[in-house]
mmCIF file of C-alpha atoms in Angstrom:
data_model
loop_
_atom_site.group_PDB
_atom_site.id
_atom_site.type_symbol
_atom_site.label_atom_id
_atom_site.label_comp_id
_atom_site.label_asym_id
_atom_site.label_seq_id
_atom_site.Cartn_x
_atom_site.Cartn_y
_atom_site.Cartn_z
ATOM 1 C CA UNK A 1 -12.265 18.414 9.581
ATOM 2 C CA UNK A 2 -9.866 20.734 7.351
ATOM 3 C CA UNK A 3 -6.738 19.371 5.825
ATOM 4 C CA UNK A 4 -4.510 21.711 7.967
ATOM 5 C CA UNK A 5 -5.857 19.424 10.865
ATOM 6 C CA UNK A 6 -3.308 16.964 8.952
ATOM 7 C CA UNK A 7 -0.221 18.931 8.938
ATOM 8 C CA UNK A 8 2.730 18.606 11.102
ATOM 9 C CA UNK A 9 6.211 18.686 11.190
ATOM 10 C CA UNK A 10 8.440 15.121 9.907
ATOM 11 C CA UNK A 11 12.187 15.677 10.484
ATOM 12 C CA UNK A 12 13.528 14.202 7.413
ATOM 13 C CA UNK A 13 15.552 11.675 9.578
ATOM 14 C CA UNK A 14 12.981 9.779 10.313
ATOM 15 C CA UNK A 15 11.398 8.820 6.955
ATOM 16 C CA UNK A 16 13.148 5.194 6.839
ATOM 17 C CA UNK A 17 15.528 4.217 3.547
ATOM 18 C CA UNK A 18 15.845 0.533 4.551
ATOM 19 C CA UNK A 19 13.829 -1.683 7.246
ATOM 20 C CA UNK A 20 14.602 -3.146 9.824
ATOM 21 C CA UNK A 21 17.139 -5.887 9.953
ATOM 22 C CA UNK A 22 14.131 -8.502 10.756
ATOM 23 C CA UNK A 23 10.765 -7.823 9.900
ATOM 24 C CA UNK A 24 9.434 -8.614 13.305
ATOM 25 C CA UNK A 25 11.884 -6.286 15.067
ATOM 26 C CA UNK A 26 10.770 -2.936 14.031
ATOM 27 C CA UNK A 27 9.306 -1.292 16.690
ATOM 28 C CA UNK A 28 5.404 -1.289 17.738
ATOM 29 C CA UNK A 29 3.377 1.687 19.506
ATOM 30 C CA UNK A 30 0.381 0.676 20.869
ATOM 31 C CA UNK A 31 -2.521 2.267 21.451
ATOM 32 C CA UNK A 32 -5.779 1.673 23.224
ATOM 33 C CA UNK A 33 -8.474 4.054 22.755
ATOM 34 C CA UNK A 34 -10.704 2.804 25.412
ATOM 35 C CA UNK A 35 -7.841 3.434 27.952
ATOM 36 C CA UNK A 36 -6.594 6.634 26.276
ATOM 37 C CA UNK A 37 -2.606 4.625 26.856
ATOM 38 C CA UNK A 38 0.444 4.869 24.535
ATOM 39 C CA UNK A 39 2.891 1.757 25.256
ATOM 40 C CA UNK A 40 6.411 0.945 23.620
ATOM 41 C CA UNK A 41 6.572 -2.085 22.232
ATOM 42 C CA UNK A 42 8.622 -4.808 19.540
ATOM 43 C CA UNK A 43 6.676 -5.573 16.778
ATOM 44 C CA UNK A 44 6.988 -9.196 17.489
ATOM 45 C CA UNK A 45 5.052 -8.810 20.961
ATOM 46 C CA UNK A 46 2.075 -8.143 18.573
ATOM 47 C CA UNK A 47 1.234 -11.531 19.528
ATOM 48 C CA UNK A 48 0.574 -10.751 23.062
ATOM 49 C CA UNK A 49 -2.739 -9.122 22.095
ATOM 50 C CA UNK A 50 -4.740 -11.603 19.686
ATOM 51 C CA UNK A 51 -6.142 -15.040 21.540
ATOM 52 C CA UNK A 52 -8.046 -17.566 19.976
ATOM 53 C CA UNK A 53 -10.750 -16.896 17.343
ATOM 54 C CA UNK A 54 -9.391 -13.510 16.734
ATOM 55 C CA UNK A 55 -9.217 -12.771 13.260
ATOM 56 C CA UNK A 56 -6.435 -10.839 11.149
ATOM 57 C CA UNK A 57 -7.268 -9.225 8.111
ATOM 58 C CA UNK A 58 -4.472 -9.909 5.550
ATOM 59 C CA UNK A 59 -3.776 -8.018 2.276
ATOM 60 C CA UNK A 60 -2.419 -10.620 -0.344
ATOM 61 C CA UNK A 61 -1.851 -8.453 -3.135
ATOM 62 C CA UNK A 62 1.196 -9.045 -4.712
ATOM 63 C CA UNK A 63 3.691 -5.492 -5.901
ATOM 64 C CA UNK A 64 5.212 -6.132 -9.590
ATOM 65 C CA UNK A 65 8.507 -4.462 -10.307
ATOM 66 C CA UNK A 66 6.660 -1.703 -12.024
ATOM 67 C CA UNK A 67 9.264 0.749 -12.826
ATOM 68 C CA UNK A 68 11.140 0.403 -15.897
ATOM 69 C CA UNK A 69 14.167 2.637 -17.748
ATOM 70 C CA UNK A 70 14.002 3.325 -21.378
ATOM 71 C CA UNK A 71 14.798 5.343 -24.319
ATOM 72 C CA UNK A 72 13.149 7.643 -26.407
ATOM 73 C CA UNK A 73 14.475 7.060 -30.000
ATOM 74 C CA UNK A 74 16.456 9.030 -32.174
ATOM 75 C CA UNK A 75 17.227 11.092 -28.971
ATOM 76 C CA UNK A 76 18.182 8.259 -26.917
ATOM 77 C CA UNK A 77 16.831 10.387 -23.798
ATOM 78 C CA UNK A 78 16.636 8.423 -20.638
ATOM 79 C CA UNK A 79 13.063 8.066 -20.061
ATOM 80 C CA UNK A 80 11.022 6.618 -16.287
ATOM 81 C CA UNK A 81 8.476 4.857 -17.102
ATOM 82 C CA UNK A 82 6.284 3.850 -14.247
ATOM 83 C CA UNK A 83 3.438 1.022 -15.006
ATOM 84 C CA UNK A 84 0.307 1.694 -13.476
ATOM 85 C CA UNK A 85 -2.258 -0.989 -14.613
ATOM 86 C CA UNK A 86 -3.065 -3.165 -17.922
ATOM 87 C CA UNK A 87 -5.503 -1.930 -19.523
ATOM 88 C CA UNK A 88 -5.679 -4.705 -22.543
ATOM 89 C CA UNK A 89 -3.650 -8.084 -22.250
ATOM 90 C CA UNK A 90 -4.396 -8.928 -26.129
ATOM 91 C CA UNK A 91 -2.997 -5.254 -27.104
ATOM 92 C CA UNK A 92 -0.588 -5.233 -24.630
ATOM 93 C CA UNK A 93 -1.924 -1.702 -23.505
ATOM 94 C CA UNK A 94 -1.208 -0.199 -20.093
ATOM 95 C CA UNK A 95 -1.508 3.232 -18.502
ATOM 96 C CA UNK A 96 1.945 4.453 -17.690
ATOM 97 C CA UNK A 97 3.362 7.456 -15.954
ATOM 98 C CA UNK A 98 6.116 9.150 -17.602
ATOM 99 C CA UNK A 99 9.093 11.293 -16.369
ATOM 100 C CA UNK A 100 10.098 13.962 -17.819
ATOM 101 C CA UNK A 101 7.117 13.708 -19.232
ATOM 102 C CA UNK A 102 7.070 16.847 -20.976
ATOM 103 C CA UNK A 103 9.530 14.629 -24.180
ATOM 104 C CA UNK A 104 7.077 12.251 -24.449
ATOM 105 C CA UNK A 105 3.857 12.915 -26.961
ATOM 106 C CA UNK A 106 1.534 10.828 -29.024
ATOM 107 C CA UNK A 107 4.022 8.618 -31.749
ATOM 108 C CA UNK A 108 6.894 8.366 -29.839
ATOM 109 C CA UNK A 109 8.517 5.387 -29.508
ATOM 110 C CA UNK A 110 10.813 3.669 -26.596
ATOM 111 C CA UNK A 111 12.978 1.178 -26.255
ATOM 112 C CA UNK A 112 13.731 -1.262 -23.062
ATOM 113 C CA UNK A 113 16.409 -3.236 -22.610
ATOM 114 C CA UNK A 114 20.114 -3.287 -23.634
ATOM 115 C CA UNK A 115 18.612 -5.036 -26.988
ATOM 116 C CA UNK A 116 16.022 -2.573 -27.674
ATOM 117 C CA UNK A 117 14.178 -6.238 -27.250
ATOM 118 C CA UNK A 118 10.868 -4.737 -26.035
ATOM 119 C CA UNK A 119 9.092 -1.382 -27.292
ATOM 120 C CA UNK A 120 6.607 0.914 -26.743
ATOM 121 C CA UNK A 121 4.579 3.272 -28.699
ATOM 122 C CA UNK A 122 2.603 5.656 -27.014
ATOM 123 C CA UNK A 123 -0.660 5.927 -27.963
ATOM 124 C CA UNK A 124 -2.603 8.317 -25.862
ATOM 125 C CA UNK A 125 -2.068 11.367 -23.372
ATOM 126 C CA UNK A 126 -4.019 10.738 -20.102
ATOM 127 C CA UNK A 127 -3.098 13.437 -17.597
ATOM 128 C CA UNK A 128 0.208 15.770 -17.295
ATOM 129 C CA UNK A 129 2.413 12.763 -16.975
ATOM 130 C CA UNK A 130 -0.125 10.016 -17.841
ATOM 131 C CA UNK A 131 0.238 7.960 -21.347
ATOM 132 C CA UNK A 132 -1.284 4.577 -22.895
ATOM 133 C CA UNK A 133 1.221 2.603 -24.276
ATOM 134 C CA UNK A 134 1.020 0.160 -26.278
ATOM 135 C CA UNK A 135 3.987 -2.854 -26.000
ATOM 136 C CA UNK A 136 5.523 -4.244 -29.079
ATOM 137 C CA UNK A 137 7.234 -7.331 -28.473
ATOM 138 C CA UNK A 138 7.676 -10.599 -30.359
ATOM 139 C CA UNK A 139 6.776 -13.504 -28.169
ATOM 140 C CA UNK A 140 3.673 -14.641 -26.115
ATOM 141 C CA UNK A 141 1.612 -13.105 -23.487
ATOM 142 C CA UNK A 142 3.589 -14.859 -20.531
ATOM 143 C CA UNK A 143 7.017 -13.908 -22.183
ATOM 144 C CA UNK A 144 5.869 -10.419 -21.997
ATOM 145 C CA UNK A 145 4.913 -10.681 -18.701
ATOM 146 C CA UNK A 146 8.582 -12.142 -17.917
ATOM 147 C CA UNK A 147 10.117 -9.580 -20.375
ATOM 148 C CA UNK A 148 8.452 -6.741 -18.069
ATOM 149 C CA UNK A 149 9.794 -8.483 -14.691
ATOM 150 C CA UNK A 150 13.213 -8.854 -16.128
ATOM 151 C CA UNK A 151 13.441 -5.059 -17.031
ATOM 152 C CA UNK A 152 11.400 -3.878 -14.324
ATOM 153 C CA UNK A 153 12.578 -2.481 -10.998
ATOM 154 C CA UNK A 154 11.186 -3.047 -7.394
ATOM 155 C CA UNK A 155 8.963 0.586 -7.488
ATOM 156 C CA UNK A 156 9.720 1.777 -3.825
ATOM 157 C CA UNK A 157 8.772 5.107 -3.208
ATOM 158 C CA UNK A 158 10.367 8.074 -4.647
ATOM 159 C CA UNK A 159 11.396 9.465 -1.516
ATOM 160 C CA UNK A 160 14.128 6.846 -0.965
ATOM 161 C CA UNK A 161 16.648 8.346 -2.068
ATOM 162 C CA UNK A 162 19.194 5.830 -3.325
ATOM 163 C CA UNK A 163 19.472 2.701 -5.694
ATOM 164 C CA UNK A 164 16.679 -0.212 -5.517
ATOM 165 C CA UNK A 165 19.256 -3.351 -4.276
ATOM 166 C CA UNK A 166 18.373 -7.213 -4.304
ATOM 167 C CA UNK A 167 16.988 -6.601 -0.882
ATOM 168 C CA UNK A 168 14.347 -4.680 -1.939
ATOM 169 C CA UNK A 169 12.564 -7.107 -4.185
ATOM 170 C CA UNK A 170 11.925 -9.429 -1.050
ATOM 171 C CA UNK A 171 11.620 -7.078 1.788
ATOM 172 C CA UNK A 172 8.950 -4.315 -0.069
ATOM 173 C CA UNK A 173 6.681 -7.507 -0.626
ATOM 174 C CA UNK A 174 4.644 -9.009 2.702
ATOM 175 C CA UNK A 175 5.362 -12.782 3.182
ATOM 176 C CA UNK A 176 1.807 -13.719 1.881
ATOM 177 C CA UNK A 177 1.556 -11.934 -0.982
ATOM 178 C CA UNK A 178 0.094 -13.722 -3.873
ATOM 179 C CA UNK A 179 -1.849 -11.825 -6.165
ATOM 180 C CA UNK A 180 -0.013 -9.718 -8.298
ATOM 181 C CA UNK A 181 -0.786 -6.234 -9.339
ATOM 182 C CA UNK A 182 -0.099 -3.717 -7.070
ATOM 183 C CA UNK A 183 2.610 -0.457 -7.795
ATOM 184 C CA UNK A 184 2.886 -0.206 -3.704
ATOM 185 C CA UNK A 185 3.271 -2.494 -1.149
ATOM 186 C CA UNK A 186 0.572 -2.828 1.493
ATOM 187 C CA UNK A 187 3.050 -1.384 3.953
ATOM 188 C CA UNK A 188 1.603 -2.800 7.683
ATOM 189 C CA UNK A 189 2.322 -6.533 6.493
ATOM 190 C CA UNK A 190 5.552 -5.843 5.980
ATOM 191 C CA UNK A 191 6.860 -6.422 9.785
ATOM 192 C CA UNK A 192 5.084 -10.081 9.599
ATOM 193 C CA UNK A 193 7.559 -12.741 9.527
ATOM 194 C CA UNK A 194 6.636 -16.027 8.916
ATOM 195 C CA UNK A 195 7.335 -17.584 12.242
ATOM 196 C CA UNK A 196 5.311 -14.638 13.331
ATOM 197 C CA UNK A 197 2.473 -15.710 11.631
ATOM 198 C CA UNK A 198 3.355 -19.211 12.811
ATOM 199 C CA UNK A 199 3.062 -18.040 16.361
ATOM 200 C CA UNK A 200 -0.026 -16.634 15.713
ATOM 201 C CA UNK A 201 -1.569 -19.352 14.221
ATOM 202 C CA UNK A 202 -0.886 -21.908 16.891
ATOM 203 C CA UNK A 203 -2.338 -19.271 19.101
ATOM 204 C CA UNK A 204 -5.480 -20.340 16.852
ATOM 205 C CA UNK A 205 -5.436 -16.934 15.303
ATOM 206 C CA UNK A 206 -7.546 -16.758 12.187
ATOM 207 C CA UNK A 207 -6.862 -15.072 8.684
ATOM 208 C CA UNK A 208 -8.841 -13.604 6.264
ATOM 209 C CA UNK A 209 -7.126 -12.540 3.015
ATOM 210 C CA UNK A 210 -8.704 -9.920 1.058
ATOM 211 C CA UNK A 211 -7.276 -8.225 -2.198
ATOM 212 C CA UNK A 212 -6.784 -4.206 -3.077
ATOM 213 C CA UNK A 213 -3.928 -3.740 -5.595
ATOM 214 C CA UNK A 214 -2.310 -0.497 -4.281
ATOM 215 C CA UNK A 215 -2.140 1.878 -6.986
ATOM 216 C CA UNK A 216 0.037 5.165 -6.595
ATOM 217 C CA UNK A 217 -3.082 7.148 -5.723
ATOM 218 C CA UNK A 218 -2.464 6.016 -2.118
ATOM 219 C CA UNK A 219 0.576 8.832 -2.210
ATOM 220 C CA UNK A 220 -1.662 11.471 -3.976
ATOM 221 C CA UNK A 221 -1.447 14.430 -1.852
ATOM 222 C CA UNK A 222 -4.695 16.078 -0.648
ATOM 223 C CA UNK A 223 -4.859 19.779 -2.734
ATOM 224 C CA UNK A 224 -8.109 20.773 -0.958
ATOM 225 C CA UNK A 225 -9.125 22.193 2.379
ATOM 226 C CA UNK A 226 -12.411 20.793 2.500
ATOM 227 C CA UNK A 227 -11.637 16.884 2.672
ATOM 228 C CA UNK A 228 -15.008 15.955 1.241
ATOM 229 C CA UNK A 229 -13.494 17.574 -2.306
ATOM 230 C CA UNK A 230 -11.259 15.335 -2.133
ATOM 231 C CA UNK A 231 -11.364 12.415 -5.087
ATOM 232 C CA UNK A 232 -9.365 8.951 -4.481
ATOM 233 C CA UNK A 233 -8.000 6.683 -7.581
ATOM 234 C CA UNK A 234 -9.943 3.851 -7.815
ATOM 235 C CA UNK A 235 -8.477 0.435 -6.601
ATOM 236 C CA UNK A 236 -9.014 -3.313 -7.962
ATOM 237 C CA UNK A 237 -10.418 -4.989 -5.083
ATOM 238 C CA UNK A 238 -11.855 -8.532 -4.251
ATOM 239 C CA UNK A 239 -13.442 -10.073 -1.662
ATOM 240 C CA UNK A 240 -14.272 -13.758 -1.500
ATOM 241 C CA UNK A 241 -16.559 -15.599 0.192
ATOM 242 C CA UNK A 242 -14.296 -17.565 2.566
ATOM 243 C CA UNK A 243 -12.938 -14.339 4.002
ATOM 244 C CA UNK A 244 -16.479 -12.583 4.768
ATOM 245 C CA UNK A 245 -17.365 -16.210 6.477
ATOM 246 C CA UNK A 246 -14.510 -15.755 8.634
ATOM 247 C CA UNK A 247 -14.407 -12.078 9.238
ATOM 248 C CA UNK A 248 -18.475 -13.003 10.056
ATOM 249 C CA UNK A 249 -18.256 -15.454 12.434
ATOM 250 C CA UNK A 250 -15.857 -14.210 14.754
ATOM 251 C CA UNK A 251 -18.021 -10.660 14.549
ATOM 252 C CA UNK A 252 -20.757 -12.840 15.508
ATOM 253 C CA UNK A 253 -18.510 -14.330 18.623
ATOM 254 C CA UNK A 254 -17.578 -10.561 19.554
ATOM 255 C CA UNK A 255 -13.959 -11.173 19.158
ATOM 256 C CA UNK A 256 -11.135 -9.261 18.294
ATOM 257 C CA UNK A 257 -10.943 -8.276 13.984
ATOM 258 C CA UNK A 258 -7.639 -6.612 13.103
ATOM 259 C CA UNK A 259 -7.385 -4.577 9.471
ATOM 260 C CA UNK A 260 -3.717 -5.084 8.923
ATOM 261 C CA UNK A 261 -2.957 -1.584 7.271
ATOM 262 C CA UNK A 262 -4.695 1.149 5.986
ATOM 263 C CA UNK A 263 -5.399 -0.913 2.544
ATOM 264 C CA UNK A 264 -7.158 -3.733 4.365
ATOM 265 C CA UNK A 265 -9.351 -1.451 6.588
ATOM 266 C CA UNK A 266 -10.559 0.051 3.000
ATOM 267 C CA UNK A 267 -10.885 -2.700 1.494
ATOM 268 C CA UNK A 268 -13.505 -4.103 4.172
ATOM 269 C CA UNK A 269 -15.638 -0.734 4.547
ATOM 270 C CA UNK A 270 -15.755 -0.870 0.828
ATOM 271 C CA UNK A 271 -18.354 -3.968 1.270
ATOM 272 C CA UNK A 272 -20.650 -3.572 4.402
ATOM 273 C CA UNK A 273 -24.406 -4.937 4.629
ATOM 274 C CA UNK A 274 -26.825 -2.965 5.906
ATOM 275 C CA UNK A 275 -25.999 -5.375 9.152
ATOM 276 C CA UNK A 276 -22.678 -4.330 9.465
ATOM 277 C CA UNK A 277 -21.140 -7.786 7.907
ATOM 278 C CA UNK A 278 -18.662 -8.032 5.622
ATOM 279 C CA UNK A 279 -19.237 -9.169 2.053
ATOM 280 C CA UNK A 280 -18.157 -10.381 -0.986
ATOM 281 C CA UNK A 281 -16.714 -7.939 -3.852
ATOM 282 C CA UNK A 282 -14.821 -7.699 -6.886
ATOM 283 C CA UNK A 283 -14.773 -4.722 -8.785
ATOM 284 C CA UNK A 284 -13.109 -1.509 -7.832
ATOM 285 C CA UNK A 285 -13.387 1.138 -4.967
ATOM 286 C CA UNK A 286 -12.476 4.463 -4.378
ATOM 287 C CA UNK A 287 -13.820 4.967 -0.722
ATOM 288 C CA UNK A 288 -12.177 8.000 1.239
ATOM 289 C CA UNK A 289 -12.304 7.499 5.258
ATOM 290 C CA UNK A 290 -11.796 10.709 7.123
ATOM 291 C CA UNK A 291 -13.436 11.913 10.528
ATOM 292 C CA UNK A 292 -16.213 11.138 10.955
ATOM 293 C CA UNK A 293 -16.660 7.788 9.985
ATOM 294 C CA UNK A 294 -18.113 4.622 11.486
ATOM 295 C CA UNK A 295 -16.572 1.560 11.097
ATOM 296 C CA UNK A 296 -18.473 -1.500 11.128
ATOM 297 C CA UNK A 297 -16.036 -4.263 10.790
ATOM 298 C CA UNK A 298 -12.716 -3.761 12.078
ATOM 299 C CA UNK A 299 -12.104 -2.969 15.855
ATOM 300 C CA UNK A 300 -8.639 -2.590 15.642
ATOM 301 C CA UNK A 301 -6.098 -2.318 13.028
ATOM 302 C CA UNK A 302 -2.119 -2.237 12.422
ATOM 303 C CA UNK A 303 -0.656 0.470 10.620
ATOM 304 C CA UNK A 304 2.573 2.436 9.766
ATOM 305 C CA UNK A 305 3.418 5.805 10.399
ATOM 306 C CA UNK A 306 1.955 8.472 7.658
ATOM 307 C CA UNK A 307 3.092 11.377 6.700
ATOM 308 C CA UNK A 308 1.505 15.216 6.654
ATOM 309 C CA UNK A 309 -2.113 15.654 4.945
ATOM 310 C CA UNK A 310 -1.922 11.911 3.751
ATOM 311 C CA UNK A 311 -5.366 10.116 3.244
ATOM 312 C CA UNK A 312 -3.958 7.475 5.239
ATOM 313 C CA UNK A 313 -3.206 9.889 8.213
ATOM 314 C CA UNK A 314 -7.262 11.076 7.887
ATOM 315 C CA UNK A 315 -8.160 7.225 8.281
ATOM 316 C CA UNK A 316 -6.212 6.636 11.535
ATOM 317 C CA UNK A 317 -7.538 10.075 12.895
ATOM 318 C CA UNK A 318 -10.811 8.606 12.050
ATOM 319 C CA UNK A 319 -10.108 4.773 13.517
ATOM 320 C CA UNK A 320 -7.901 6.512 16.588
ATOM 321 C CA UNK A 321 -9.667 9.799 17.333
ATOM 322 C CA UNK A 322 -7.954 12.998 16.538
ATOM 323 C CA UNK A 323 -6.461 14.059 19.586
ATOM 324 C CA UNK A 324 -5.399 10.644 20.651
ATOM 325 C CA UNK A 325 -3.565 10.483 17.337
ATOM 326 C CA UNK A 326 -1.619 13.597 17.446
ATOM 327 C CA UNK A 327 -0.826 12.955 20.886
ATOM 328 C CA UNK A 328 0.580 9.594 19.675
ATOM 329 C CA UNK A 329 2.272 11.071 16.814
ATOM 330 C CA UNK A 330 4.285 13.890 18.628
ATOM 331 C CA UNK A 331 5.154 10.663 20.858
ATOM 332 C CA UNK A 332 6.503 9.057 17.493
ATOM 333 C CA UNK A 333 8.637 12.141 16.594
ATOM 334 C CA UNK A 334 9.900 12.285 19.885
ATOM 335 C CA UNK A 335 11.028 8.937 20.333
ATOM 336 C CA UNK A 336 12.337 8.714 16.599
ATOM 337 C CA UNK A 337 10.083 6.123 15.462
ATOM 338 C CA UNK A 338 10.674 5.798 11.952
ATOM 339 C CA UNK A 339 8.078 6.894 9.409
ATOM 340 C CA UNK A 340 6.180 5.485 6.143
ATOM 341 C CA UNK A 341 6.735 2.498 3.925
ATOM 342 C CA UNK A 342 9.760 0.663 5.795
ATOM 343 C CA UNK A 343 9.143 2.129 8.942
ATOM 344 C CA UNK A 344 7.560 1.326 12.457
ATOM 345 C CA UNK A 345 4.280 -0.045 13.194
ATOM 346 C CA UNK A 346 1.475 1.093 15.438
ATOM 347 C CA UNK A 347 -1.370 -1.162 16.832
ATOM 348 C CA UNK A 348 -4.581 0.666 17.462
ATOM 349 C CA UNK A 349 -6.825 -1.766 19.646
#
């Protein structure tokens, strides 16, 4: 498969700027393969499809408000500075991106804050807008850490075109998140709310949490025509125990194992067996799923809508089959489902 396969037309009206008013009221395709069927649904009536000893693979990474305004001094130019990950929690050193970064070299210093009480040297050029930085600050490690939350700003994505508001901060964060470090939110969680979950559970439901902190390579665009050229940003990811035994068991039982979003569903083909069993990881991954690819875990998954020659598009068309998912998504456009991070969900079973 070619990246053109990936392209198609988005009217700009339906790439969502806020959710929806409850998180279990956005609206819910569904899909099943076996039956080649597109239904209309409420994302609430999710439920309807998982019976006991199915299993729900959760995403509990936790989004930081990574974007931050400063200065550059002696010009006093406004400067974005978008935190990526720590590099070095004794230095204080982090890998940044910078905008405009063309202002900012190797020396420069900026300053946070209407105190100037936190600043930042940079230290290193890593790519066109990439820098090290290292943070000078006067306290200990967990006042930094607070210092950075207090100036920081919930990072939604750029394409929202308008001011970050209170709402953001709790709505661009799933209801179980819990480990912190990721720049993006793993976007399919978002329509759980928690008497959703409730529901669920009662239904006896199972969980399995897994961690991938998003990083911003999950909105790289793809550049090249021939997808196997194609290089993904490596992710923290871990995997523990508990989650593989559950996963495991109900694999054993043949029942029904849901990724929830496209982060989950990586995170679980990062760590097969060679008997198709899920184990336990922590280090990093930077696994690329595009047709073909076999997945041994997951037989269904939730997901948002992507946009054009997004990775996360190539994993659906790999999970849904191709022409099942543009059929689906000209169905989307049609029917003005909204698209990407605060938009509608689709369940592939």
């Amino acid at each position: 498969m070619k990246l053109s396969h990936f392209n198609f037309n988005l009217p700009k009206e339906l790439l969502a700027e806020f959710p929806a008013e409850n998180r279990d009221e956005s609206r819910l395709m569904v899909i099943d393969r076996k039956k080649q069927t597109i239904e209309h649904k409420m994302f609430k009536d999710v439920i309807n499809y998982f019976d006991d000893g199915d299993v729900l693979i959760l995403n509990n990474t936790k989004v930081f408000p990574a974007r931050l305004y400063g200065n550059k001094e002696k010009t006093g130019a406004r400067i974005e500075v978008f935190l990526l990950r720590e590099l070095n929690s004794e230095q204080r050193l982090w890998d940044v991106l910078v905008d405009p970064a063309r202002k900012i070299r190797i020396g420069n210093k900026l300053y946070f804050g209407d105190d100037d009480s936190l600043v930042a040297e940079v230290i290193d050029n890593t790519t066109s807008r990439g820098r090290t930085l290292r943070f000078l600050y006067d306290g200990s490690y967990e006042e930094f850490r607070n210092k950075l939350t207090e100036l920081g700003e919930t990072p939604i994505p750029k394409y929202i075109n308008r001011e970050v508001t209170a709402e953001d901060a709790e709505r661009y964060q799933t209801i179980y998140a819990k480990e912190e470090g990721a720049v993006a939110a793993p976007t399919a969680g978002l329509h759980f709310s928690k008497h959703l979950l409730k529901k669920l559970e009662i239904k006896g439901v199972n969980f399995a949490e897994v961690t991938l902190h998003v990083g911003l390579g999950t909105f790289n665009p793809v550049e090249v025509e021939d997808l196997s050229k194609h290089k993904m940003d490596s992710e923290e990811l871990i995997i523990k125990q508990e989650a593989c035994d559950i996963v495991n068991e109900a694999k054993g039982k043949k029942k029904r194992i849901c990724a929830v979003g496209t982060t989950s569903m990586r995170a679980i083909e990062s760590s097969v067996s060679s008997q198709s069993t899920l184990n336990p990881y922590e280090g990093w991954t930077n696994k690329f799923i595009f047709p073909p690819h076999d997945f041994s875990i997951a037989n269904c998954m939730i997901t948002n809508f992507h946009t054009p020659k997004s990775t996360l598009l190539m994993m659906i068309s790999a999970f849904c089959g191709h022409d099942l998912m543009k059929k689906a998504y000209d169905e989307a456009i049609k029917e003005g489902y909204k698209f990407y991070s605060y938009g509608d969900a689709m369940l592939i079973l």
